[in-house]
mmCIF file of C-alpha atoms in Angstrom:
data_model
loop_
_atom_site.group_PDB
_atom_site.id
_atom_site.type_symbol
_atom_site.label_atom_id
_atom_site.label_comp_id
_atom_site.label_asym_id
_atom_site.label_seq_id
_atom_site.Cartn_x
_atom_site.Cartn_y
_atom_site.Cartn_z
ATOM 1 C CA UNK A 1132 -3.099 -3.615 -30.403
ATOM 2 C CA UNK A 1133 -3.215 -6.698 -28.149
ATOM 3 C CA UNK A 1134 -4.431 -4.740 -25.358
ATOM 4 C CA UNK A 1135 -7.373 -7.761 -24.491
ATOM 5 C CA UNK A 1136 -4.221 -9.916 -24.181
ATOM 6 C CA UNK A 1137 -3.248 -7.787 -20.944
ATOM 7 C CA UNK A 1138 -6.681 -7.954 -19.663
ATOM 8 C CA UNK A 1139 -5.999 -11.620 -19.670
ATOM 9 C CA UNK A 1140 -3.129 -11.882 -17.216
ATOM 10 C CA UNK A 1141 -5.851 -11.549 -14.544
ATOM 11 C CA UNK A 1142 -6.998 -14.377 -14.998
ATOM 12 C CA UNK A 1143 -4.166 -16.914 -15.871
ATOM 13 C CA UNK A 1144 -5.856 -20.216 -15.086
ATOM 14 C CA UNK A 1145 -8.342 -19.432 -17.698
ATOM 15 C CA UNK A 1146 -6.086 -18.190 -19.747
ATOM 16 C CA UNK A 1147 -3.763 -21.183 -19.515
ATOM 17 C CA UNK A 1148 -6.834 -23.303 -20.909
ATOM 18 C CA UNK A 1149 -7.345 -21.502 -23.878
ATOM 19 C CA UNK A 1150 -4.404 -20.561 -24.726
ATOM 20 C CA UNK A 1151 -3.690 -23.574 -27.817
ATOM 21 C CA UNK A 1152 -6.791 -21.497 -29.436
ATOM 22 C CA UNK A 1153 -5.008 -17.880 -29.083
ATOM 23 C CA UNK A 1154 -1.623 -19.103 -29.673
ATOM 24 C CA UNK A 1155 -1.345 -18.171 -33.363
ATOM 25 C CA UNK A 1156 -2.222 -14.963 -32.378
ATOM 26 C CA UNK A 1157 1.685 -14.905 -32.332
ATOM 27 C CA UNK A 1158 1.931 -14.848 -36.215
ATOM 28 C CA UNK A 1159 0.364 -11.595 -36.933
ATOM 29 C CA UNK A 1160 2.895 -8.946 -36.135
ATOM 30 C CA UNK A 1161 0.753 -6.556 -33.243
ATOM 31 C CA UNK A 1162 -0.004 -9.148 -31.228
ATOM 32 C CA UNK A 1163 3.646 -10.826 -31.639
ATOM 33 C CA UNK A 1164 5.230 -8.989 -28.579
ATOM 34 C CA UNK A 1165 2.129 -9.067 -26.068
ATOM 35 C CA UNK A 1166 1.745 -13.101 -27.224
ATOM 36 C CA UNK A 1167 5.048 -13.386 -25.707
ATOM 37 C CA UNK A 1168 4.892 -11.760 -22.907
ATOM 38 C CA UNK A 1169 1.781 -13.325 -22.008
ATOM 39 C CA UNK A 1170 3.455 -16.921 -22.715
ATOM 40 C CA UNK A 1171 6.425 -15.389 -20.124
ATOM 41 C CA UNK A 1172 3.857 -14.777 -17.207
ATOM 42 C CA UNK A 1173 2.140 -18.316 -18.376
ATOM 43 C CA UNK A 1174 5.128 -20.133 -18.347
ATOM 44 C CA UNK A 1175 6.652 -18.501 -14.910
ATOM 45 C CA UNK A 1176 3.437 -19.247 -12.867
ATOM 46 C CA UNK A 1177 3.897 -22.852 -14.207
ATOM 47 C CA UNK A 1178 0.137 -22.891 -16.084
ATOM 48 C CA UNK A 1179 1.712 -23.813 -19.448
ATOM 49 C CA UNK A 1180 4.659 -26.342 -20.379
ATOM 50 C CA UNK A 1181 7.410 -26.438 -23.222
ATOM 51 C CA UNK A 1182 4.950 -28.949 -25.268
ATOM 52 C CA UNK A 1183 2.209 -26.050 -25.505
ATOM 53 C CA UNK A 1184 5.360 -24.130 -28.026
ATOM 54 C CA UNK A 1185 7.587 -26.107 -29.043
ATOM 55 C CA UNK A 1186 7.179 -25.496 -32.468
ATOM 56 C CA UNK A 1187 8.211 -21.889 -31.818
ATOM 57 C CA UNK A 1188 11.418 -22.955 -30.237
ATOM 58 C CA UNK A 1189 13.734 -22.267 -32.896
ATOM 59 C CA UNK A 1190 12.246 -19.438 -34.004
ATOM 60 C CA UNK A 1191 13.097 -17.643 -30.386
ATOM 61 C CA UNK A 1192 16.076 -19.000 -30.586
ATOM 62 C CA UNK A 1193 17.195 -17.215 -33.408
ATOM 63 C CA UNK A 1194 15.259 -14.192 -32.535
ATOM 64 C CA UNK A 1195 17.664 -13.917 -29.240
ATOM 65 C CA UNK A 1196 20.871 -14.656 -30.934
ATOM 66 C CA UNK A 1197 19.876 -11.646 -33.148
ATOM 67 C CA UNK A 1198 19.221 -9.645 -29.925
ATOM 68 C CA UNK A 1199 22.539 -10.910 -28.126
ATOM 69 C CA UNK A 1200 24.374 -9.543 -30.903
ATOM 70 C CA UNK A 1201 22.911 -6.396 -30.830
ATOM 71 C CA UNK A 1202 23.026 -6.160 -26.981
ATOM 72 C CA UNK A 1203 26.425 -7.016 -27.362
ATOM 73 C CA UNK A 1204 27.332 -3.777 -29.485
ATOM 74 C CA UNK A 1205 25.284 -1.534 -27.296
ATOM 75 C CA UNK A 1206 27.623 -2.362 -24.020
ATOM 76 C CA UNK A 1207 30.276 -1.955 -25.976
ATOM 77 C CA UNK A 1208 29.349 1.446 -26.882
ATOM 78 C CA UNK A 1209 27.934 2.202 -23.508
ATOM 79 C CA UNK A 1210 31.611 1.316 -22.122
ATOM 80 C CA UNK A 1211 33.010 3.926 -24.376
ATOM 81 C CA UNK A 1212 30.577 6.348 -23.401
ATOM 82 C CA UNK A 1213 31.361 5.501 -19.728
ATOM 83 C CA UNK A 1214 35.266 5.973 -19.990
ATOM 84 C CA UNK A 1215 34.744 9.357 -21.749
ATOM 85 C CA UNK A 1216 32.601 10.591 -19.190
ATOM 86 C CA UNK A 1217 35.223 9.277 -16.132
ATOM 87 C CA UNK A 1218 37.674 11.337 -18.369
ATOM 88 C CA UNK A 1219 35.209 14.354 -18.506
ATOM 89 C CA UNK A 1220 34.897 14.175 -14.830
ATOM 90 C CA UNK A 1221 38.898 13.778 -13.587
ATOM 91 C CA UNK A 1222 39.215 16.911 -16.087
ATOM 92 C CA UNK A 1223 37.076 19.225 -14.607
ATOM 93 C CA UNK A 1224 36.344 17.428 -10.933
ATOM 94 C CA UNK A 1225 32.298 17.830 -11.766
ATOM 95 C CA UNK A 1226 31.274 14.230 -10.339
ATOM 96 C CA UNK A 1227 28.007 12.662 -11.422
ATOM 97 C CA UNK A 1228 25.803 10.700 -9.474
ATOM 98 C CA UNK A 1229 27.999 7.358 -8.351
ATOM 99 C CA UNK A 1230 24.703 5.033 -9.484
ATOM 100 C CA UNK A 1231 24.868 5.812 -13.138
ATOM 101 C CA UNK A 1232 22.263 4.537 -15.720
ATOM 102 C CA UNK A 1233 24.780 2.149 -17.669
ATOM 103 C CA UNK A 1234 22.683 -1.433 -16.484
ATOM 104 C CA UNK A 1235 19.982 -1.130 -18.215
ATOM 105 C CA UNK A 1236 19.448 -4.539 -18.795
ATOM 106 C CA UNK A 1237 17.669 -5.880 -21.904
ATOM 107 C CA UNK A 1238 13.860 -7.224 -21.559
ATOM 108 C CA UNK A 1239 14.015 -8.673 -24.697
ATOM 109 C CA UNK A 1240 16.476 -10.810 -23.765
ATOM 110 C CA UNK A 1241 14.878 -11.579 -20.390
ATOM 111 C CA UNK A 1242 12.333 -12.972 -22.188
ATOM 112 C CA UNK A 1243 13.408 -14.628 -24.841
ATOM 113 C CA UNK A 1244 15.736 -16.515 -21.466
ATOM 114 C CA UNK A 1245 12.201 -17.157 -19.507
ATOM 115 C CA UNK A 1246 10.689 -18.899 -23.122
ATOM 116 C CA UNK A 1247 14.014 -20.829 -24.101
ATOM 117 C CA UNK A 1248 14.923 -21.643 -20.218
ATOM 118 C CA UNK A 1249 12.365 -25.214 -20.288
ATOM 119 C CA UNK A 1250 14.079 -26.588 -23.603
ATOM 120 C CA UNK A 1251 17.280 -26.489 -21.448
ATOM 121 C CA UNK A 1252 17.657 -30.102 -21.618
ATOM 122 C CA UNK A 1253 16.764 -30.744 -25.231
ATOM 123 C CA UNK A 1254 18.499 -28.334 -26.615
ATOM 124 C CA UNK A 1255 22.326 -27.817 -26.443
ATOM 125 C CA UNK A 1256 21.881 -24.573 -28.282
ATOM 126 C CA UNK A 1257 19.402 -23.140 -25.035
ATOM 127 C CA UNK A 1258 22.325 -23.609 -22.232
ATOM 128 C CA UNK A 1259 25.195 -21.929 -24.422
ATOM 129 C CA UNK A 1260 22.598 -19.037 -25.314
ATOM 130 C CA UNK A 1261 21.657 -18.410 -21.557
ATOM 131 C CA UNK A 1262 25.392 -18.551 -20.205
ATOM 132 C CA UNK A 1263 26.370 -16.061 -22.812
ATOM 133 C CA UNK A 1264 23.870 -13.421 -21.030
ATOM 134 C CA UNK A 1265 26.357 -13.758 -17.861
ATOM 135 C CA UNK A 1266 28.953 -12.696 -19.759
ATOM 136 C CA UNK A 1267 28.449 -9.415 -20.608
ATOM 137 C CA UNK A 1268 29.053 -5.892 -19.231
ATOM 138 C CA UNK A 1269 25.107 -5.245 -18.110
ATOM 139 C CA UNK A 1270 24.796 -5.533 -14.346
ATOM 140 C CA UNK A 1271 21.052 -5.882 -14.591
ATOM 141 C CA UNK A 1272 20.979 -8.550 -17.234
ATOM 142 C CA UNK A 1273 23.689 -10.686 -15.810
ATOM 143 C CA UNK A 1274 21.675 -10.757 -12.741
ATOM 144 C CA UNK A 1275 18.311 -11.138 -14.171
ATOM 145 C CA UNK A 1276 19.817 -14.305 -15.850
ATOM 146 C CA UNK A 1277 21.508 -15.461 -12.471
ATOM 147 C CA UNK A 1278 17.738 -15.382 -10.974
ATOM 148 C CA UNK A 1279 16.299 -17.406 -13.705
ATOM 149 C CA UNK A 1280 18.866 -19.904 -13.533
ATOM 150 C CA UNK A 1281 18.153 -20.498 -9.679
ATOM 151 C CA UNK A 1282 14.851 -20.682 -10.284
ATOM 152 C CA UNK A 1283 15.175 -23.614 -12.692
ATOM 153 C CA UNK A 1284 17.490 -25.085 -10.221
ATOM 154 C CA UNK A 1285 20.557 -24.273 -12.906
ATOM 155 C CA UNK A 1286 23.950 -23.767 -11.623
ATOM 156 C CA UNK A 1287 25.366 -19.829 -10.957
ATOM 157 C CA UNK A 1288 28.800 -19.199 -10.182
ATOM 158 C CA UNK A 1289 29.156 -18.692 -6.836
ATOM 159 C CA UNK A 1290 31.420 -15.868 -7.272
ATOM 160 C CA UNK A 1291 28.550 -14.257 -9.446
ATOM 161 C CA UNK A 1292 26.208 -13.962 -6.571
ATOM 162 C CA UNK A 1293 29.192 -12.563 -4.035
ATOM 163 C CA UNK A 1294 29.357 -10.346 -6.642
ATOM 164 C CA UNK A 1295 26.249 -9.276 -6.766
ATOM 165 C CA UNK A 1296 26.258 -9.216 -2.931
ATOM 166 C CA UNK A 1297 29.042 -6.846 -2.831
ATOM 167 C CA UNK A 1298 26.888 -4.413 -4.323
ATOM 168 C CA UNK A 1299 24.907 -2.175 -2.819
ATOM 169 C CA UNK A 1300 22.509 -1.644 -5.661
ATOM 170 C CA UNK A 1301 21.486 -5.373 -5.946
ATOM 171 C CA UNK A 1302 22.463 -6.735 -2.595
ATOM 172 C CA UNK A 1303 19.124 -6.432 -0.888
ATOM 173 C CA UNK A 1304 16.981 -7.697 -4.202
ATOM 174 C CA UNK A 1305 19.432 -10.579 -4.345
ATOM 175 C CA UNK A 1306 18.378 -11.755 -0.885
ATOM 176 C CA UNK A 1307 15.297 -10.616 -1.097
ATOM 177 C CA UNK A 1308 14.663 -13.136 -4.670
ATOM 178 C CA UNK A 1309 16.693 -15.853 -2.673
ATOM 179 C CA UNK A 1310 14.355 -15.952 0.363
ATOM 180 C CA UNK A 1311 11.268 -15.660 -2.073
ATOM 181 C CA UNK A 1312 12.459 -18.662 -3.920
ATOM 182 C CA UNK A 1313 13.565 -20.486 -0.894
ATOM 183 C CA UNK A 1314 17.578 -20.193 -1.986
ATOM 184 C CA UNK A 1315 18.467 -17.924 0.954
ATOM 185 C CA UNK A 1316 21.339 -20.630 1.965
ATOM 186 C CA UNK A 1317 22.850 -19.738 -1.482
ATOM 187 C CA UNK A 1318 22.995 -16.229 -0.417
ATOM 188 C CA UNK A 1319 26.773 -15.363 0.301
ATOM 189 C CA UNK A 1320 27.532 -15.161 4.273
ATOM 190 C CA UNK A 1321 30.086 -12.341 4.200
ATOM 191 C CA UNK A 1322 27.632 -9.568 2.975
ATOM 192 C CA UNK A 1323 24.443 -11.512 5.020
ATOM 193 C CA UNK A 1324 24.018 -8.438 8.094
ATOM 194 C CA UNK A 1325 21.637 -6.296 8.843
ATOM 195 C CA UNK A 1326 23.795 -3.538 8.098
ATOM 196 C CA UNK A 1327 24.800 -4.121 4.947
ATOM 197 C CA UNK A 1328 21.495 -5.354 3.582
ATOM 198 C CA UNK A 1329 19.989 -2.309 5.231
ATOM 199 C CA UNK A 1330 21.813 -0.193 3.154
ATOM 200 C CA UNK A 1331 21.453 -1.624 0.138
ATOM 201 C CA UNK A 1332 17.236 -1.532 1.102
ATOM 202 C CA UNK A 1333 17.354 1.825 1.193
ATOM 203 C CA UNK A 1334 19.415 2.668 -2.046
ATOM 204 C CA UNK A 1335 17.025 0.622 -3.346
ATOM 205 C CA UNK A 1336 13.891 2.483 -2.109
ATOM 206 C CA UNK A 1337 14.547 5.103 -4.981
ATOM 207 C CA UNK A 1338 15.487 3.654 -8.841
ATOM 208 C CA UNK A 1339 17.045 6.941 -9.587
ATOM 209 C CA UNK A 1340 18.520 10.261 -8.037
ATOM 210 C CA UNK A 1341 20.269 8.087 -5.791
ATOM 211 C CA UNK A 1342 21.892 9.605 -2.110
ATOM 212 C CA UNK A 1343 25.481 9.933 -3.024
ATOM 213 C CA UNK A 1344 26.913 9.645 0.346
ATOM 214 C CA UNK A 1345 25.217 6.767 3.015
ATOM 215 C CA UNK A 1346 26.862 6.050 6.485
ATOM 216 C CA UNK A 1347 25.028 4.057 9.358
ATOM 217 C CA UNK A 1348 24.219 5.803 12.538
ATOM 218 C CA UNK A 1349 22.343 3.436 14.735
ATOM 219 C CA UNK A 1350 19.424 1.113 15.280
ATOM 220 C CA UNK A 1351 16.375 1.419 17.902
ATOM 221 C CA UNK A 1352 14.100 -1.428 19.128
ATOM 222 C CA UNK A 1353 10.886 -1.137 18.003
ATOM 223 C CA UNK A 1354 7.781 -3.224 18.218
ATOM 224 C CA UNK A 1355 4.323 -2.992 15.958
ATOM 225 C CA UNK A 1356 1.097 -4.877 15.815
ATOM 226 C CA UNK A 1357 2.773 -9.107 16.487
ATOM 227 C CA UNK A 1358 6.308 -8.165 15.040
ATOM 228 C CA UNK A 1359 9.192 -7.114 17.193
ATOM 229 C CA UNK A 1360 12.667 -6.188 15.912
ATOM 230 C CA UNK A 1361 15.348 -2.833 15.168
ATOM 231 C CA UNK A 1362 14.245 0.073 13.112
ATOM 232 C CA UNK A 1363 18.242 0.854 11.311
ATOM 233 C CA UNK A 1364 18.992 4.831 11.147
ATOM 234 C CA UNK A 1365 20.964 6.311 8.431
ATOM 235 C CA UNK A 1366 22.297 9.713 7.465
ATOM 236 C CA UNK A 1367 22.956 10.723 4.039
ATOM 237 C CA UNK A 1368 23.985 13.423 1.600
ATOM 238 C CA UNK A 1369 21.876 13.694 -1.682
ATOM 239 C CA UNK A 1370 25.362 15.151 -3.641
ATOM 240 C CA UNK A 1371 29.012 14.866 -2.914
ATOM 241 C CA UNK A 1372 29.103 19.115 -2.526
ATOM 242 C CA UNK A 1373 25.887 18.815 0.321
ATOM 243 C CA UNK A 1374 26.297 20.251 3.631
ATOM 244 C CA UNK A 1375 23.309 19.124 5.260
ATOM 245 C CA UNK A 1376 22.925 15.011 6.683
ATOM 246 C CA UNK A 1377 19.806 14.167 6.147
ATOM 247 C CA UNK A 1378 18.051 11.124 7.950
ATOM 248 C CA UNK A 1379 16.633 7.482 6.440
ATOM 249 C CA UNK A 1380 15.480 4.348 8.171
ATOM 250 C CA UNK A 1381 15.045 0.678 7.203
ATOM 251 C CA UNK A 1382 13.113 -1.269 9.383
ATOM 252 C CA UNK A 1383 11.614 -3.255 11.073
ATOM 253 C CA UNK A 1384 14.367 -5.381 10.606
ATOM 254 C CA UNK A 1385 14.065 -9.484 12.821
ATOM 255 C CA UNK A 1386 16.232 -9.337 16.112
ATOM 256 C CA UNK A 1387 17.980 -12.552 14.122
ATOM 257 C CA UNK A 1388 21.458 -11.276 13.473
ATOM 258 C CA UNK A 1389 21.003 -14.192 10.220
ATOM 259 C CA UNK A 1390 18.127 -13.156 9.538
ATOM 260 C CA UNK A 1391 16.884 -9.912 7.765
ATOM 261 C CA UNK A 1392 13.620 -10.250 6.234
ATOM 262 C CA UNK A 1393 10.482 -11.616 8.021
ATOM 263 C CA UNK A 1394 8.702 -14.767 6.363
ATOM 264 C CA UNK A 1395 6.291 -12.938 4.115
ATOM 265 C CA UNK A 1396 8.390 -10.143 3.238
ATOM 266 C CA UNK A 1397 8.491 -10.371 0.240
ATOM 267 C CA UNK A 1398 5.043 -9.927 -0.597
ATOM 268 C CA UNK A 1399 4.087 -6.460 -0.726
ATOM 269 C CA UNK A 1400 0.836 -5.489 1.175
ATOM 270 C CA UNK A 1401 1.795 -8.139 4.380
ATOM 271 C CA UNK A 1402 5.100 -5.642 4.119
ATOM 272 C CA UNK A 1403 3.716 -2.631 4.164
ATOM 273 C CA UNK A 1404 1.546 -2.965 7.837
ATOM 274 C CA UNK A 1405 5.573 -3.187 9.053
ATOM 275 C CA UNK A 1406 6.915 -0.767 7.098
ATOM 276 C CA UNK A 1407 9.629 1.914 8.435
ATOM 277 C CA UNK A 1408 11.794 2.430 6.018
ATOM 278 C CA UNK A 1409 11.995 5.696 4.913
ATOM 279 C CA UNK A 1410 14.355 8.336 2.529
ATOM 280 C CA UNK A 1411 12.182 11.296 3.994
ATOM 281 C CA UNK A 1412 12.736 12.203 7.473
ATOM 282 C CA UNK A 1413 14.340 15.536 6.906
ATOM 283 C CA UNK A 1414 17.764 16.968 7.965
ATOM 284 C CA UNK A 1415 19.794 16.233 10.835
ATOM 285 C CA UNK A 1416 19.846 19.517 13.233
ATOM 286 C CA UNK A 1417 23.647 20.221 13.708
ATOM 287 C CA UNK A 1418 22.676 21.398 17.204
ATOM 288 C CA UNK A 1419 20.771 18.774 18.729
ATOM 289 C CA UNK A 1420 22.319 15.373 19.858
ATOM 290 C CA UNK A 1421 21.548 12.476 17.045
ATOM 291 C CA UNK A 1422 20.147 9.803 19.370
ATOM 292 C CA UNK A 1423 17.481 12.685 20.326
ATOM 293 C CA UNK A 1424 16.762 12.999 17.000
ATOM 294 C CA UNK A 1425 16.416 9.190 16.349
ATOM 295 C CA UNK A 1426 14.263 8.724 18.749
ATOM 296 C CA UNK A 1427 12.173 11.300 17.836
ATOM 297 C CA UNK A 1428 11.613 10.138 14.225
ATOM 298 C CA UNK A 1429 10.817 6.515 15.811
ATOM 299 C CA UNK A 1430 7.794 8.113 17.700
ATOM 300 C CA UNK A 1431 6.939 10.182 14.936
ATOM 301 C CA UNK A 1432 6.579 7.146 12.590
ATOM 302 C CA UNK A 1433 5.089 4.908 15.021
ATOM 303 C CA UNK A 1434 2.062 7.255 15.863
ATOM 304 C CA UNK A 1435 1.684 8.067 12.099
ATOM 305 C CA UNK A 1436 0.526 4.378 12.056
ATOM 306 C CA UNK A 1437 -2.078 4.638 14.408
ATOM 307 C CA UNK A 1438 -5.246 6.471 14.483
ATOM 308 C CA UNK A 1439 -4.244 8.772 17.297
ATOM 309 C CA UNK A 1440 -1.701 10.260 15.626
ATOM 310 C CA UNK A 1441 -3.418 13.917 15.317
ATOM 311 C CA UNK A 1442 -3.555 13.810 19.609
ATOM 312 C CA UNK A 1443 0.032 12.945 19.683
ATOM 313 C CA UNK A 1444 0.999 15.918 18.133
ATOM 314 C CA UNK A 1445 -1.481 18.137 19.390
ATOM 315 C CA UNK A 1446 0.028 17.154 22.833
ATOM 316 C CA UNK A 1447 3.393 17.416 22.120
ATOM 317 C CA UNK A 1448 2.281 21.565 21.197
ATOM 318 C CA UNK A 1449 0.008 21.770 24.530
ATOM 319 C CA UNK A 1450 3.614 20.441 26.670
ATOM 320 C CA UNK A 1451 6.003 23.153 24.972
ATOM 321 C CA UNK A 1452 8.134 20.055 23.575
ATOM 322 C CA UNK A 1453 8.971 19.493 20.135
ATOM 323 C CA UNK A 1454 6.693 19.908 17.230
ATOM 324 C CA UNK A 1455 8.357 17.236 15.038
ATOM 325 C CA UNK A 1456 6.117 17.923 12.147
ATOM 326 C CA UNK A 1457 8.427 21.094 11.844
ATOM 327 C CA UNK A 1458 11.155 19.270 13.820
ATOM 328 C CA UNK A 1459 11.703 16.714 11.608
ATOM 329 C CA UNK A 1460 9.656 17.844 8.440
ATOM 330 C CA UNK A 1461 9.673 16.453 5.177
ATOM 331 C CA UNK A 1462 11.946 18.936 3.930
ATOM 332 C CA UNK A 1463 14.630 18.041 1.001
#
C-alpha cells in the first residue's frame, strides 16, 4: 500500500502541485506513513510550505509526544542493557565490538521534527518538543535533531557539536552536513584536521563490523584527473585479539591543512571519479618496510582507475617485481 506515493518522489515539482488533491490520502490508515514521508521529502526540498498542513499540526504534535515517551523508555532500557553487558564483559574479559548498536536513533521522531520544525515560530509547543530530542541518551537522534536545527538556522549548543566532533563515528558526517549546508565555520576547530576527519571517514565507510583498533601511518601525494592532494594511510585490526595490521586509505584529501573535503564532495557521483578511500587493501607484510607497501597500494589504486590497468600488471610480472594483485590482495 502507497507504493505509487514512492514512485512520486521522482518527480517532486509535480508532485508539489498536486499535492492539496492527494493530501487526504493521509486519513486512511495505509497510506498514513508514506503521506508523511512524502510531505518530509516535500517539505525539505522547500516545494511545499507550513500553510499546505497546517490543519494537521496538532495532530503530529501529539503523535510525537506519544513517540518521545516511548523513545524515552526504550533508552532507558537500552542503558540497562548496556551496563549489564559492560558487567558481562569486565567478568569474563570477552570484549565486544567498541561501536555497539545502542544509537539507533528513532525515524519516527525524525520526522515528525522535519513536519513540526516550520511551525517553530507559531507554536511554543514545536521548540520545547524539538529541544527535548537533544536530551536524550540516542547519539543518532540527538544529532539528527542538531542537523535539522542548523538547517532552519535554529540555535545548537556549541558544546553539542564538539561533542559530536569528538567522535569518531559522527565526526566526518558532521563536517561533511556542515559544508553541504554551508555551516562549515560552525564546525569545531580543535577536531577540524585531516587526520582526525580521516579517521572518522573511514570508520564511517562500513555501518557495522567496525575495525576495532585504527592508528595513522602516513599520507602520500597523489594527483588524478584536475584534483591534486594526499591519499591518508591507515593500519588497522578488525578485533582486539588480531595479529595481523591490515591497510585502509582515505583520500584524496585538499593540500588545505583547513580544508578536508573538496567543493562538491558531498555529492556522490562527482566523489566517486576521486575516490581512494578504501577498508580493503589487505594485510601489512611484517617483512617488508611500510612506506614500500604504501606506495605500492597508491600505484595499485591509481592504475585500477585507468584503462591500462591490465598492462600495468602484466608488466610488473614480465620485470620479476611485485605482483600486487597477490601482494596486496583483497584478502580479510
Amino acid at each position: 500500500s502507497g507504493s505509487f506515493l514512492d514512485d512520486l518522489t521522482d518527480t517532486l515539482k509535480l508532485t508539489a502541485g498536486i499535492f492539496p488533491d492527494i493530501l487526504p490520502l493521509i486519513n486512511i490508515n495505509d497510506y498514513e506513513r508514506p503521506m508523511m514521508n512524502l510531505m518530509g521529502t516535500l517539505i525539505d526540498s522547500s516545494l511545499i510550505s507550513a500553510r499546505d498542513y497546517e490543519s494537521y499540526q496538532s495532530k503530529f504534535l501529539l503523535e510525537a509526544k506519544q513517540e518521545l515517551k516511548k523513545q524515552v523508555i526504550k533508552e532507558k532500557n537500552r542503558s540497562i542493557e548496556k551496563a549489564q553487558e559492560d558487567d558481562e564483559e569486565e567478568l569474563t574479559g570477552i570484549y565486544r565490538n567498541n561501536y555497539d548498536n545502542t544509537d539507533r536513533g528513532n525515524y519516527q521522531l525524525d520526522l515528525y521534527a522535519t513536519l513540526l520544525m516550520p511551525f517553530w515560530d507559531k507554536n511554543p509547543a514545536v521548540p520545547q518538543l524539538v529541544n527535548q530530542l537533544l536530551s536524550g541518551s540516542d547519539n543518532r537522534l540527538k544529532y539528527n535533531t542538531a542537523i535539522l536545527l542548523l538547517r532552519h538556522k535554529k540555535q545548537v549548543p556549541d558544546t553539542l557539536l564538539s561533542y559530536f566532533a569528538g567522535l569518531d563515528e559522527y565526526r566526518y558526517e558532521l563536517y561533511s552536513d556542515l559544508k553541504k549546508n554551508g555551516l562549515i565555520s560552525k564546525f569545531p576547530a580543535a577536531h577540524n584536521n585531516h587526520i582526525q576527519l580521516a579517521k572518522s571517514q573511514l570508520l564511517s565507510q562500513r555501518s557495522y563490523d567496525k575495525p576495532d583498533t585504527v592508528a595513522y601511518v602516513d599520507r602520500l601525494p597523489v594527483k588524478q584527473k584536475d584534483r591534486a592532494g594526499f591519499v591518508y594511510f591507515f593500519k588497522y585490526k578488525q578485533g582486539k585479539d588480531d595479529n595481523a595490521w591490515k591497510l585502509a586509505t582515505v583520500g584524496i584529501v585538499p593540500s588545505d591543512a583547513k580544508s578536508f573535503l573538496f567543493d562538491g564532495d558531498t555529492d556522490y557521483w562527482q566523489r566517486q571519479q576521486y575516490d581512494f578511500t578504501d577498508l580493503n587493501l589487505g594485510r601489512l607484510e611484517a617483512d617488508e618496510p611500510v612506506a614500500d607497501q604504501i606506495k605500492k597500494a597508491l600505484k595499485k589504486m591509481q592504475y585500477s582507475k585507468r584503462n591500462s590497468a591490465a598492462e600495468f600488471y602484466e608488466d610488473e610480472d614480465r620485470a620479476g617485481g611485485y605482483n600486487l594483485l597477490s601482494r596486496l590482495s583483497l584478502r580479510e
